[in-house]
Amino acid sequence: MDGADLAATRRRAARAFAPLLMLLSAPVGPAFAASQPAMTGDAVQGHMDVLEAADDALHGGRLVEAKVLLDGLGANNDGRVLLMRGELLLFTGRSEDAAKLLDRLPIEERMSCRGTIALATTQFRLGRIEAGRDYLAGREGDCRDDFSYWRLFGRLELEAGRPALAVAALRRAHSLRPHSSDVANDLAVALLANDAPAEAAAIFSTIAPLHPDDAGIALNLDFANGMLGRLPRRTEGDDDMQWSRRLQSAGAGARRAGHVQLAEALYAQALLERPRHDERLWRQYDEAAGHHD
């Protein structure tokens, strides 16, 4: 796939970088459980200290609670506290601040899998792909059973333009979390980049029914099917704009695989369905038509 289409597919795979939650639409980060009900003050006081409560809130995605608890620790510079504060900054999109804070981690925290992933995720978020990979390099043994380590490794390799290595890493992540739609989606995107549309389409077809409102998965499936020479089918939920986008994605996949006439036809239909002018879609149509001529 060309640079623009691959970038769009990656964005659909990632959607919103939220590196500390293992939820649908959440990218790489420590393996956290799905959100849990907020604990009562009695439960916190009765069963764990403030640090454990803050970690539990962070793992559960209760970020306001986690911030309050971490703020209550004052100027505590314990390595675990610094790591959790850095993760909280990452989750709220403050990557530069996270980088500065995580740079202060003591060696034992830096060398933990959780610390390594946080440091590498920070570099990923800042667009420093090779620096992020450098943090992960050599930790395969220690982190061999950490799916988030392999997931991040795969995402970094994909961004670096090494799709075969990305597929290998994401297969490992998927084997460790076989029921995660997030990891499966990442693997399928890497397979597309590695010109393996049949396997990618099979994965997208499996996870799409689980998330019927996720337009990104549908678009990725259309791209894979376009590579395979298959036509998309409009659903009752597709308005004109969404249907046009699906046709466009299928056209991009068809063109990627060399199905030039199919790509031209799909782009033409996408233009007819598009409710407003789209310069990029016109350019894609012109390029496909030009190659056909």
PDB file of C-alpha atoms in Angstrom:
ATOM      1  CA  MET A   1       0.000   0.000   0.000  1.00  0.00           C
ATOM      2  CA  ASP A   2       1.272   3.485  -0.673  1.00  0.00           C
ATOM      3  CA  GLY A   3       2.408   5.786   2.117  1.00  0.00           C
ATOM      4  CA  ALA A   4      -0.849   7.719   2.468  1.00  0.00           C
ATOM      5  CA  ASP A   5      -3.060   4.623   2.463  1.00  0.00           C
ATOM      6  CA  LEU A   6      -0.795   2.739   4.870  1.00  0.00           C
ATOM      7  CA  ALA A   7      -0.749   5.737   7.195  1.00  0.00           C
ATOM      8  CA  ALA A   8      -4.548   5.895   7.108  1.00  0.00           C
ATOM      9  CA  THR A   9      -4.796   2.175   7.832  1.00  0.00           C
ATOM     10  CA  ARG A  10      -2.408   2.519  10.763  1.00  0.00           C
ATOM     11  CA  ARG A  11      -4.453   5.402  12.143  1.00  0.00           C
ATOM     12  CA  ARG A  12      -7.575   3.273  11.943  1.00  0.00           C
ATOM     13  CA  ALA A  13      -5.751   0.495  13.777  1.00  0.00           C
ATOM     14  CA  ALA A  14      -4.600   2.837  16.528  1.00  0.00           C
ATOM     15  CA  ARG A  15      -7.415   5.405  16.535  1.00  0.00           C
ATOM     16  CA  ALA A  16      -6.628   7.178  19.830  1.00  0.00           C
ATOM     17  CA  PHE A  17      -3.277   6.561  21.497  1.00  0.00           C
ATOM     18  CA  ALA A  18      -4.131   5.550  25.045  1.00  0.00           C
ATOM     19  CA  PRO A  19      -1.053   3.551  25.923  1.00  0.00           C
ATOM     20  CA  LEU A  20      -2.071   2.399  29.381  1.00  0.00           C
ATOM     21  CA  LEU A  21      -5.374   0.637  28.802  1.00  0.00           C
ATOM     22  CA  MET A  22      -5.951  -2.792  27.285  1.00  0.00           C
ATOM     23  CA  LEU A  23      -9.356  -1.835  25.874  1.00  0.00           C
ATOM     24  CA  LEU A  24     -10.689  -1.758  22.336  1.00  0.00           C
ATOM     25  CA  SER A  25      -9.192   1.244  20.537  1.00  0.00           C
ATOM     26  CA  ALA A  26      -6.331   1.393  23.008  1.00  0.00           C
ATOM     27  CA  PRO A  27      -2.822   1.045  21.624  1.00  0.00           C
ATOM     28  CA  VAL A  28       0.308  -0.349  23.081  1.00  0.00           C
ATOM     29  CA  GLY A  29       1.044  -0.180  26.778  1.00  0.00           C
ATOM     30  CA  PRO A  30       1.074  -2.164  30.011  1.00  0.00           C
ATOM     31  CA  ALA A  31      -1.557  -4.879  30.164  1.00  0.00           C
ATOM     32  CA  PHE A  32      -4.336  -3.400  32.223  1.00  0.00           C
ATOM     33  CA  ALA A  33      -7.698  -4.923  32.945  1.00  0.00           C
ATOM     34  CA  ALA A  34     -10.973  -3.451  31.790  1.00  0.00           C
ATOM     35  CA  SER A  35     -12.466  -0.641  33.848  1.00  0.00           C
ATOM     36  CA  GLN A  36     -13.708  -1.633  37.274  1.00  0.00           C
ATOM     37  CA  PRO A  37     -16.107   0.108  39.633  1.00  0.00           C
ATOM     38  CA  ALA A  38     -14.386   2.744  41.732  1.00  0.00           C
ATOM     39  CA  MET A  39     -13.363   1.462  45.143  1.00  0.00           C
ATOM     40  CA  THR A  40     -14.849   2.971  48.248  1.00  0.00           C
ATOM     41  CA  GLY A  41     -12.672   4.785  50.740  1.00  0.00           C
ATOM     42  CA  ASP A  42     -13.228   1.974  53.224  1.00  0.00           C
ATOM     43  CA  ALA A  43     -11.961  -0.603  50.748  1.00  0.00           C
ATOM     44  CA  VAL A  44      -8.846   1.451  50.066  1.00  0.00           C
ATOM     45  CA  GLN A  45      -8.091   1.960  53.718  1.00  0.00           C
ATOM     46  CA  GLY A  46      -8.930  -1.605  54.646  1.00  0.00           C
ATOM     47  CA  HIS A  47      -7.099  -3.595  52.017  1.00  0.00           C
ATOM     48  CA  MET A  48      -4.239  -1.597  50.554  1.00  0.00           C
ATOM     49  CA  ASP A  49      -2.135   1.449  51.067  1.00  0.00           C
ATOM     50  CA  VAL A  50      -2.443   4.577  48.930  1.00  0.00           C
ATOM     51  CA  LEU A  51       0.196   3.429  46.473  1.00  0.00           C
ATOM     52  CA  GLU A  52      -1.541   0.124  45.816  1.00  0.00           C
ATOM     53  CA  ALA A  53      -4.860   1.925  45.474  1.00  0.00           C
ATOM     54  CA  ALA A  54      -3.390   4.364  42.943  1.00  0.00           C
ATOM     55  CA  ASP A  55      -1.952   1.491  40.911  1.00  0.00           C
ATOM     56  CA  ASP A  56      -5.265  -0.318  40.987  1.00  0.00           C
ATOM     57  CA  ALA A  57      -7.094   2.824  39.815  1.00  0.00           C
ATOM     58  CA  LEU A  58      -4.586   3.316  37.006  1.00  0.00           C
ATOM     59  CA  HIS A  59      -4.950  -0.309  35.914  1.00  0.00           C
ATOM     60  CA  GLY A  60      -8.719   0.037  35.972  1.00  0.00           C
ATOM     61  CA  GLY A  61      -8.739   3.169  33.837  1.00  0.00           C
ATOM     62  CA  ARG A  62     -10.031   5.375  36.652  1.00  0.00           C
ATOM     63  CA  LEU A  63      -7.650   8.194  35.856  1.00  0.00           C
ATOM     64  CA  VAL A  64      -9.193  10.898  38.025  1.00  0.00           C
ATOM     65  CA  GLU A  65      -9.018   8.599  41.026  1.00  0.00           C
ATOM     66  CA  ALA A  66      -5.435   7.637  40.171  1.00  0.00           C
ATOM     67  CA  LYS A  67      -4.393  11.289  39.885  1.00  0.00           C
ATOM     68  CA  VAL A  68      -5.966  12.198  43.220  1.00  0.00           C
ATOM     69  CA  LEU A  69      -4.228   9.314  44.950  1.00  0.00           C
ATOM     70  CA  LEU A  70      -0.863  10.011  43.316  1.00  0.00           C
ATOM     71  CA  ASP A  71      -1.141  13.715  44.123  1.00  0.00           C
ATOM     72  CA  GLY A  72      -1.799  12.732  47.716  1.00  0.00           C
ATOM     73  CA  LEU A  73       1.650  11.155  47.858  1.00  0.00           C
ATOM     74  CA  GLY A  74       3.184  14.638  47.552  1.00  0.00           C
ATOM     75  CA  ALA A  75       6.797  14.864  46.433  1.00  0.00           C
ATOM     76  CA  ASN A  76       7.398  11.136  46.812  1.00  0.00           C
ATOM     77  CA  ASN A  77      10.145  10.172  44.329  1.00  0.00           C
ATOM     78  CA  ASP A  78       9.934   6.437  44.821  1.00  0.00           C
ATOM     79  CA  GLY A  79      10.604   4.668  41.525  1.00  0.00           C
ATOM     80  CA  ARG A  80       7.202   3.028  41.400  1.00  0.00           C
ATOM     81  CA  VAL A  81       5.471   6.343  42.040  1.00  0.00           C
ATOM     82  CA  LEU A  82       7.481   8.024  39.270  1.00  0.00           C
ATOM     83  CA  LEU A  83       6.601   5.233  36.870  1.00  0.00           C
ATOM     84  CA  MET A  84       2.880   5.474  37.584  1.00  0.00           C
ATOM     85  CA  ARG A  85       2.965   9.256  37.280  1.00  0.00           C
ATOM     86  CA  GLY A  86       4.736   8.901  33.940  1.00  0.00           C
ATOM     87  CA  GLU A  87       2.144   6.401  32.737  1.00  0.00           C
ATOM     88  CA  LEU A  88      -0.645   8.754  33.771  1.00  0.00           C
ATOM     89  CA  LEU A  89       0.971  11.575  31.784  1.00  0.00           C
ATOM     90  CA  LEU A  90       1.238   9.273  28.776  1.00  0.00           C
ATOM     91  CA  PHE A  91      -2.392   8.320  28.981  1.00  0.00           C
ATOM     92  CA  THR A  92      -3.496  11.939  29.098  1.00  0.00           C
ATOM     93  CA  GLY A  93      -1.407  12.818  26.045  1.00  0.00           C
ATOM     94  CA  ARG A  94       1.402  14.678  27.791  1.00  0.00           C
ATOM     95  CA  SER A  95       4.225  12.755  26.158  1.00  0.00           C
ATOM     96  CA  GLU A  96       6.906  15.427  26.552  1.00  0.00           C
ATOM     97  CA  ASP A  97       6.207  15.710  30.276  1.00  0.00           C
ATOM     98  CA  ALA A  98       6.169  11.924  30.565  1.00  0.00           C
ATOM     99  CA  ALA A  99       9.566  11.710  28.878  1.00  0.00           C
ATOM    100  CA  LYS A 100      11.073  14.166  31.368  1.00  0.00           C
ATOM    101  CA  LEU A 101       9.594  12.368  34.343  1.00  0.00           C
ATOM    102  CA  LEU A 102      10.443   8.854  33.191  1.00  0.00           C
ATOM    103  CA  ASP A 103      14.012   9.938  32.551  1.00  0.00           C
ATOM    104  CA  ARG A 104      14.336  10.131  36.343  1.00  0.00           C
ATOM    105  CA  LEU A 105      13.409   6.489  36.896  1.00  0.00           C
ATOM    106  CA  PRO A 106      15.908   4.529  38.987  1.00  0.00           C
ATOM    107  CA  ILE A 107      17.633   1.644  37.248  1.00  0.00           C
ATOM    108  CA  GLU A 108      15.473  -1.086  38.801  1.00  0.00           C
ATOM    109  CA  GLU A 109      12.314   0.511  37.435  1.00  0.00           C
ATOM    110  CA  ARG A 110      13.870   1.290  34.056  1.00  0.00           C
ATOM    111  CA  MET A 111      14.864  -2.342  33.655  1.00  0.00           C
ATOM    112  CA  SER A 112      11.468  -3.752  34.588  1.00  0.00           C
ATOM    113  CA  CYS A 113       9.238  -4.753  31.671  1.00  0.00           C
ATOM    114  CA  ARG A 114       6.684  -2.187  32.741  1.00  0.00           C
ATOM    115  CA  GLY A 115       9.290   0.573  32.882  1.00  0.00           C
ATOM    116  CA  THR A 116      10.800  -0.479  29.569  1.00  0.00           C
ATOM    117  CA  ILE A 117       7.399  -0.393  27.871  1.00  0.00           C
ATOM    118  CA  ALA A 118       6.587   3.026  29.326  1.00  0.00           C
ATOM    119  CA  LEU A 119       9.912   4.454  28.138  1.00  0.00           C
ATOM    120  CA  ALA A 120       9.551   2.927  24.673  1.00  0.00           C
ATOM    121  CA  THR A 121       5.916   4.054  24.397  1.00  0.00           C
ATOM    122  CA  THR A 122       6.987   7.600  25.193  1.00  0.00           C
ATOM    123  CA  GLN A 123       9.457   7.568  22.321  1.00  0.00           C
ATOM    124  CA  PHE A 124       6.810   6.068  20.031  1.00  0.00           C
ATOM    125  CA  ARG A 125       4.373   8.809  20.954  1.00  0.00           C
ATOM    126  CA  LEU A 126       7.031  11.426  20.218  1.00  0.00           C
ATOM    127  CA  GLY A 127       7.741   9.922  16.801  1.00  0.00           C
ATOM    128  CA  ARG A 128      11.172   8.612  17.766  1.00  0.00           C
ATOM    129  CA  ILE A 129      10.689   5.149  16.349  1.00  0.00           C
ATOM    130  CA  GLU A 130      14.255   3.841  16.469  1.00  0.00           C
ATOM    131  CA  ALA A 131      14.780   5.251  19.964  1.00  0.00           C
ATOM    132  CA  GLY A 132      11.678   3.394  21.100  1.00  0.00           C
ATOM    133  CA  ARG A 133      12.950   0.207  19.537  1.00  0.00           C
ATOM    134  CA  ASP A 134      16.305   0.668  21.249  1.00  0.00           C
ATOM    135  CA  TYR A 135      14.575   0.559  24.633  1.00  0.00           C
ATOM    136  CA  LEU A 136      12.984  -2.781  23.748  1.00  0.00           C
ATOM    137  CA  ALA A 137      16.059  -4.352  22.152  1.00  0.00           C
ATOM    138  CA  GLY A 138      17.617  -7.120  24.199  1.00  0.00           C
ATOM    139  CA  ARG A 139      14.639  -7.478  26.550  1.00  0.00           C
ATOM    140  CA  GLU A 140      12.976 -10.321  24.654  1.00  0.00           C
ATOM    141  CA  GLY A 141      13.967 -12.872  27.292  1.00  0.00           C
ATOM    142  CA  ASP A 142      12.835 -10.926  30.335  1.00  0.00           C
ATOM    143  CA  CYS A 143       9.587  -9.807  28.669  1.00  0.00           C
ATOM    144  CA  ARG A 144       8.889 -12.929  26.634  1.00  0.00           C
ATOM    145  CA  ASP A 145       5.480 -13.466  28.253  1.00  0.00           C
ATOM    146  CA  ASP A 146       4.379  -9.816  28.183  1.00  0.00           C
ATOM    147  CA  PHE A 147       1.998  -9.374  25.266  1.00  0.00           C
ATOM    148  CA  SER A 148       2.223  -5.563  25.454  1.00  0.00           C
ATOM    149  CA  TYR A 149       6.005  -5.754  24.932  1.00  0.00           C
ATOM    150  CA  TRP A 150       5.537  -7.727  21.706  1.00  0.00           C
ATOM    151  CA  ARG A 151       2.659  -5.550  20.603  1.00  0.00           C
ATOM    152  CA  LEU A 152       4.702  -2.402  20.968  1.00  0.00           C
ATOM    153  CA  PHE A 153       7.674  -4.067  19.263  1.00  0.00           C
ATOM    154  CA  GLY A 154       5.441  -4.900  16.317  1.00  0.00           C
ATOM    155  CA  ARG A 155       3.999  -1.401  16.091  1.00  0.00           C
ATOM    156  CA  LEU A 156       7.469   0.117  16.127  1.00  0.00           C
ATOM    157  CA  GLU A 157       8.682  -2.248  13.398  1.00  0.00           C
ATOM    158  CA  LEU A 158       5.645  -1.409  11.283  1.00  0.00           C
ATOM    159  CA  GLU A 159       6.245   2.325  11.624  1.00  0.00           C
ATOM    160  CA  ALA A 160       9.897   1.751  10.721  1.00  0.00           C
ATOM    161  CA  GLY A 161       8.847   0.073   7.465  1.00  0.00           C
ATOM    162  CA  ARG A 162       9.739  -3.476   8.470  1.00  0.00           C
ATOM    163  CA  PRO A 163       6.394  -5.265   8.109  1.00  0.00           C
ATOM    164  CA  ALA A 164       7.793  -8.817   8.186  1.00  0.00           C
ATOM    165  CA  LEU A 165       9.353  -8.167  11.607  1.00  0.00           C
ATOM    166  CA  ALA A 166       6.149  -6.449  12.698  1.00  0.00           C
ATOM    167  CA  VAL A 167       4.109  -9.512  11.767  1.00  0.00           C
ATOM    168  CA  ALA A 168       6.446 -11.807  13.725  1.00  0.00           C
ATOM    169  CA  ALA A 169       6.232  -9.675  16.860  1.00  0.00           C
ATOM    170  CA  LEU A 170       2.473  -9.226  16.614  1.00  0.00           C
ATOM    171  CA  ARG A 171       1.953 -12.951  16.109  1.00  0.00           C
ATOM    172  CA  ARG A 172       3.709 -13.441  19.434  1.00  0.00           C
ATOM    173  CA  ALA A 173       1.501 -10.792  21.055  1.00  0.00           C
ATOM    174  CA  HIS A 174      -1.595 -12.435  19.587  1.00  0.00           C
ATOM    175  CA  SER A 175      -0.555 -15.856  20.872  1.00  0.00           C
ATOM    176  CA  LEU A 176      -0.341 -14.362  24.361  1.00  0.00           C
ATOM    177  CA  ARG A 177      -3.675 -12.510  24.019  1.00  0.00           C
ATOM    178  CA  PRO A 178      -5.664 -14.538  21.481  1.00  0.00           C
ATOM    179  CA  HIS A 179      -9.005 -12.949  22.405  1.00  0.00           C
ATOM    180  CA  SER A 180      -7.869  -9.325  22.139  1.00  0.00           C
ATOM    181  CA  SER A 181      -9.481  -7.520  19.210  1.00  0.00           C
ATOM    182  CA  ASP A 182      -6.873  -4.759  19.560  1.00  0.00           C
ATOM    183  CA  VAL A 183      -3.947  -7.103  19.050  1.00  0.00           C
ATOM    184  CA  ALA A 184      -5.741  -8.979  16.282  1.00  0.00           C
ATOM    185  CA  ASN A 185      -6.417  -5.688  14.487  1.00  0.00           C
ATOM    186  CA  ASP A 186      -2.757  -4.673  14.766  1.00  0.00           C
ATOM    187  CA  LEU A 187      -1.644  -8.033  13.400  1.00  0.00           C
ATOM    188  CA  ALA A 188      -4.031  -7.757  10.454  1.00  0.00           C
ATOM    189  CA  VAL A 189      -2.776  -4.255   9.615  1.00  0.00           C
ATOM    190  CA  ALA A 190       0.806  -5.557   9.644  1.00  0.00           C
ATOM    191  CA  LEU A 191      -0.227  -8.434   7.390  1.00  0.00           C
ATOM    192  CA  LEU A 192      -1.671  -5.932   4.909  1.00  0.00           C
ATOM    193  CA  ALA A 193       1.609  -4.047   4.892  1.00  0.00           C
ATOM    194  CA  ASN A 194       3.379  -7.369   4.330  1.00  0.00           C
ATOM    195  CA  ASP A 195       1.133  -8.183   1.327  1.00  0.00           C
ATOM    196  CA  ALA A 196      -0.811 -10.965   3.034  1.00  0.00           C
ATOM    197  CA  PRO A 197      -4.401  -9.768   2.456  1.00  0.00           C
ATOM    198  CA  ALA A 198      -6.130 -13.161   2.713  1.00  0.00           C
ATOM    199  CA  GLU A 199      -5.031 -13.738   6.304  1.00  0.00           C
ATOM    200  CA  ALA A 200      -5.664 -10.084   7.153  1.00  0.00           C
ATOM    201  CA  ALA A 201      -9.188 -10.270   5.730  1.00  0.00           C
ATOM    202  CA  ALA A 202      -9.897 -13.407   7.743  1.00  0.00           C
ATOM    203  CA  ILE A 203      -8.849 -11.646  10.952  1.00  0.00           C
ATOM    204  CA  PHE A 204     -10.845  -8.489  10.191  1.00  0.00           C
ATOM    205  CA  SER A 205     -13.871 -10.643   9.324  1.00  0.00           C
ATOM    206  CA  THR A 206     -13.609 -12.350  12.696  1.00  0.00           C
ATOM    207  CA  ILE A 207     -13.408  -9.200  14.803  1.00  0.00           C
ATOM    208  CA  ALA A 208     -15.743  -6.955  12.779  1.00  0.00           C
ATOM    209  CA  PRO A 209     -18.979  -8.589  14.040  1.00  0.00           C
ATOM    210  CA  LEU A 210     -17.759  -8.084  17.612  1.00  0.00           C
ATOM    211  CA  HIS A 211     -17.538  -4.318  17.029  1.00  0.00           C
ATOM    212  CA  PRO A 212     -20.263  -3.386  14.538  1.00  0.00           C
ATOM    213  CA  ASP A 213     -19.946   0.330  15.300  1.00  0.00           C
ATOM    214  CA  ASP A 214     -16.205   0.434  14.614  1.00  0.00           C
ATOM    215  CA  ALA A 215     -15.898   2.034  11.180  1.00  0.00           C
ATOM    216  CA  GLY A 216     -12.118   1.588  11.182  1.00  0.00           C
ATOM    217  CA  ILE A 217     -12.288  -2.196  11.228  1.00  0.00           C
ATOM    218  CA  ALA A 218     -14.809  -2.134   8.381  1.00  0.00           C
ATOM    219  CA  LEU A 219     -12.550   0.109   6.295  1.00  0.00           C
ATOM    220  CA  ASN A 220      -9.551  -2.115   6.936  1.00  0.00           C
ATOM    221  CA  LEU A 221     -11.573  -5.165   5.882  1.00  0.00           C
ATOM    222  CA  ASP A 222     -12.623  -3.358   2.697  1.00  0.00           C
ATOM    223  CA  PHE A 223      -8.965  -2.581   1.934  1.00  0.00           C
ATOM    224  CA  ALA A 224      -8.006  -6.243   2.408  1.00  0.00           C
ATOM    225  CA  ASN A 225     -10.906  -7.418   0.257  1.00  0.00           C
ATOM    226  CA  GLY A 226      -9.981  -4.867  -2.397  1.00  0.00           C
ATOM    227  CA  MET A 227      -6.503  -6.386  -2.526  1.00  0.00           C
ATOM    228  CA  LEU A 228      -8.195  -9.746  -3.089  1.00  0.00           C
ATOM    229  CA  GLY A 229     -10.358  -8.368  -5.895  1.00  0.00           C
ATOM    230  CA  ARG A 230     -13.570  -8.517  -3.850  1.00  0.00           C
ATOM    231  CA  LEU A 231     -16.327  -5.911  -3.940  1.00  0.00           C
ATOM    232  CA  PRO A 232     -17.699  -4.361  -0.740  1.00  0.00           C
ATOM    233  CA  ARG A 233     -21.373  -4.671   0.115  1.00  0.00           C
ATOM    234  CA  ARG A 234     -23.342  -1.757   1.475  1.00  0.00           C
ATOM    235  CA  THR A 235     -25.042  -2.303   4.827  1.00  0.00           C
ATOM    236  CA  GLU A 236     -28.160  -0.686   6.233  1.00  0.00           C
ATOM    237  CA  GLY A 237     -26.004   1.357   8.592  1.00  0.00           C
ATOM    238  CA  ASP A 238     -23.901   2.936   5.833  1.00  0.00           C
ATOM    239  CA  ASP A 239     -24.864   6.499   5.042  1.00  0.00           C
ATOM    240  CA  ASP A 240     -23.613   7.989   1.767  1.00  0.00           C
ATOM    241  CA  MET A 241     -20.382   9.259   3.319  1.00  0.00           C
ATOM    242  CA  GLN A 242     -19.492   5.995   5.033  1.00  0.00           C
ATOM    243  CA  TRP A 243     -20.325   3.976   1.926  1.00  0.00           C
ATOM    244  CA  SER A 244     -18.150   6.276  -0.166  1.00  0.00           C
ATOM    245  CA  ARG A 245     -15.294   5.883   2.298  1.00  0.00           C
ATOM    246  CA  ARG A 246     -15.659   2.104   2.172  1.00  0.00           C
ATOM    247  CA  LEU A 247     -15.548   2.151  -1.639  1.00  0.00           C
ATOM    248  CA  GLN A 248     -12.476   4.381  -1.481  1.00  0.00           C
ATOM    249  CA  SER A 249     -10.734   2.009   0.917  1.00  0.00           C
ATOM    250  CA  ALA A 250     -11.550  -0.980  -1.276  1.00  0.00           C
ATOM    251  CA  GLY A 251     -10.249   0.952  -4.269  1.00  0.00           C
ATOM    252  CA  ALA A 252      -6.984   1.662  -2.481  1.00  0.00           C
ATOM    253  CA  GLY A 253      -6.610  -2.035  -1.712  1.00  0.00           C
ATOM    254  CA  ALA A 254      -7.388  -3.012  -5.292  1.00  0.00           C
ATOM    255  CA  ARG A 255      -4.816  -0.576  -6.613  1.00  0.00           C
ATOM    256  CA  ARG A 256      -2.250  -1.828  -4.113  1.00  0.00           C
ATOM    257  CA  ALA A 257      -2.663  -5.349  -5.472  1.00  0.00           C
ATOM    258  CA  GLY A 258      -2.525  -4.228  -9.107  1.00  0.00           C
ATOM    259  CA  HIS A 259      -6.252  -4.558  -9.838  1.00  0.00           C
ATOM    260  CA  VAL A 260      -6.202  -1.245 -11.686  1.00  0.00           C
ATOM    261  CA  GLN A 261      -9.528  -1.484 -13.515  1.00  0.00           C
ATOM    262  CA  LEU A 262     -11.312  -2.504 -10.331  1.00  0.00           C
ATOM    263  CA  ALA A 263      -9.629   0.349  -8.449  1.00  0.00           C
ATOM    264  CA  GLU A 264     -10.765   2.859 -11.066  1.00  0.00           C
ATOM    265  CA  ALA A 265     -14.349   1.580 -10.903  1.00  0.00           C
ATOM    266  CA  LEU A 266     -14.408   1.668  -7.096  1.00  0.00           C
ATOM    267  CA  TYR A 267     -12.998   5.185  -6.962  1.00  0.00           C
ATOM    268  CA  ALA A 268     -15.533   6.325  -9.569  1.00  0.00           C
ATOM    269  CA  GLN A 269     -18.404   4.923  -7.534  1.00  0.00           C
ATOM    270  CA  ALA A 270     -16.954   6.475  -4.368  1.00  0.00           C
ATOM    271  CA  LEU A 271     -16.960   9.867  -6.098  1.00  0.00           C
ATOM    272  CA  LEU A 272     -20.603   9.466  -7.094  1.00  0.00           C
ATOM    273  CA  GLU A 273     -21.585   8.606  -3.524  1.00  0.00           C
ATOM    274  CA  ARG A 274     -19.433  11.271  -1.831  1.00  0.00           C
ATOM    275  CA  PRO A 275     -21.707  14.063  -0.542  1.00  0.00           C
ATOM    276  CA  ARG A 276     -19.019  16.726  -0.922  1.00  0.00           C
ATOM    277  CA  HIS A 277     -15.869  17.398  -2.913  1.00  0.00           C
ATOM    278  CA  ASP A 278     -12.808  15.446  -1.835  1.00  0.00           C
ATOM    279  CA  GLU A 279      -9.542  16.404  -3.492  1.00  0.00           C
ATOM    280  CA  ARG A 280      -7.660  13.291  -2.345  1.00  0.00           C
ATOM    281  CA  LEU A 281     -10.345  10.966  -3.716  1.00  0.00           C
ATOM    282  CA  TRP A 282     -10.295  12.763  -7.082  1.00  0.00           C
ATOM    283  CA  ARG A 283      -6.523  12.443  -7.171  1.00  0.00           C
ATOM    284  CA  GLN A 284      -6.720   8.709  -6.423  1.00  0.00           C
ATOM    285  CA  TYR A 285      -9.268   8.271  -9.207  1.00  0.00           C
ATOM    286  CA  ASP A 286      -7.136  10.227 -11.690  1.00  0.00           C
ATOM    287  CA  GLU A 287      -4.054   8.177 -10.807  1.00  0.00           C
ATOM    288  CA  ALA A 288      -5.927   4.873 -11.190  1.00  0.00           C
ATOM    289  CA  ALA A 289      -7.460   6.000 -14.489  1.00  0.00           C
ATOM    290  CA  GLY A 290      -4.085   7.168 -15.727  1.00  0.00           C
ATOM    291  CA  HIS A 291      -2.474   3.832 -14.954  1.00  0.00           C
ATOM    292  CA  HIS A 292      -5.341   2.081 -16.702  1.00  0.00           C
ATOM    293  CA  ASP A 293      -4.824   4.186 -19.845  1.00  0.00           C
TER     294      ASP A 293
END
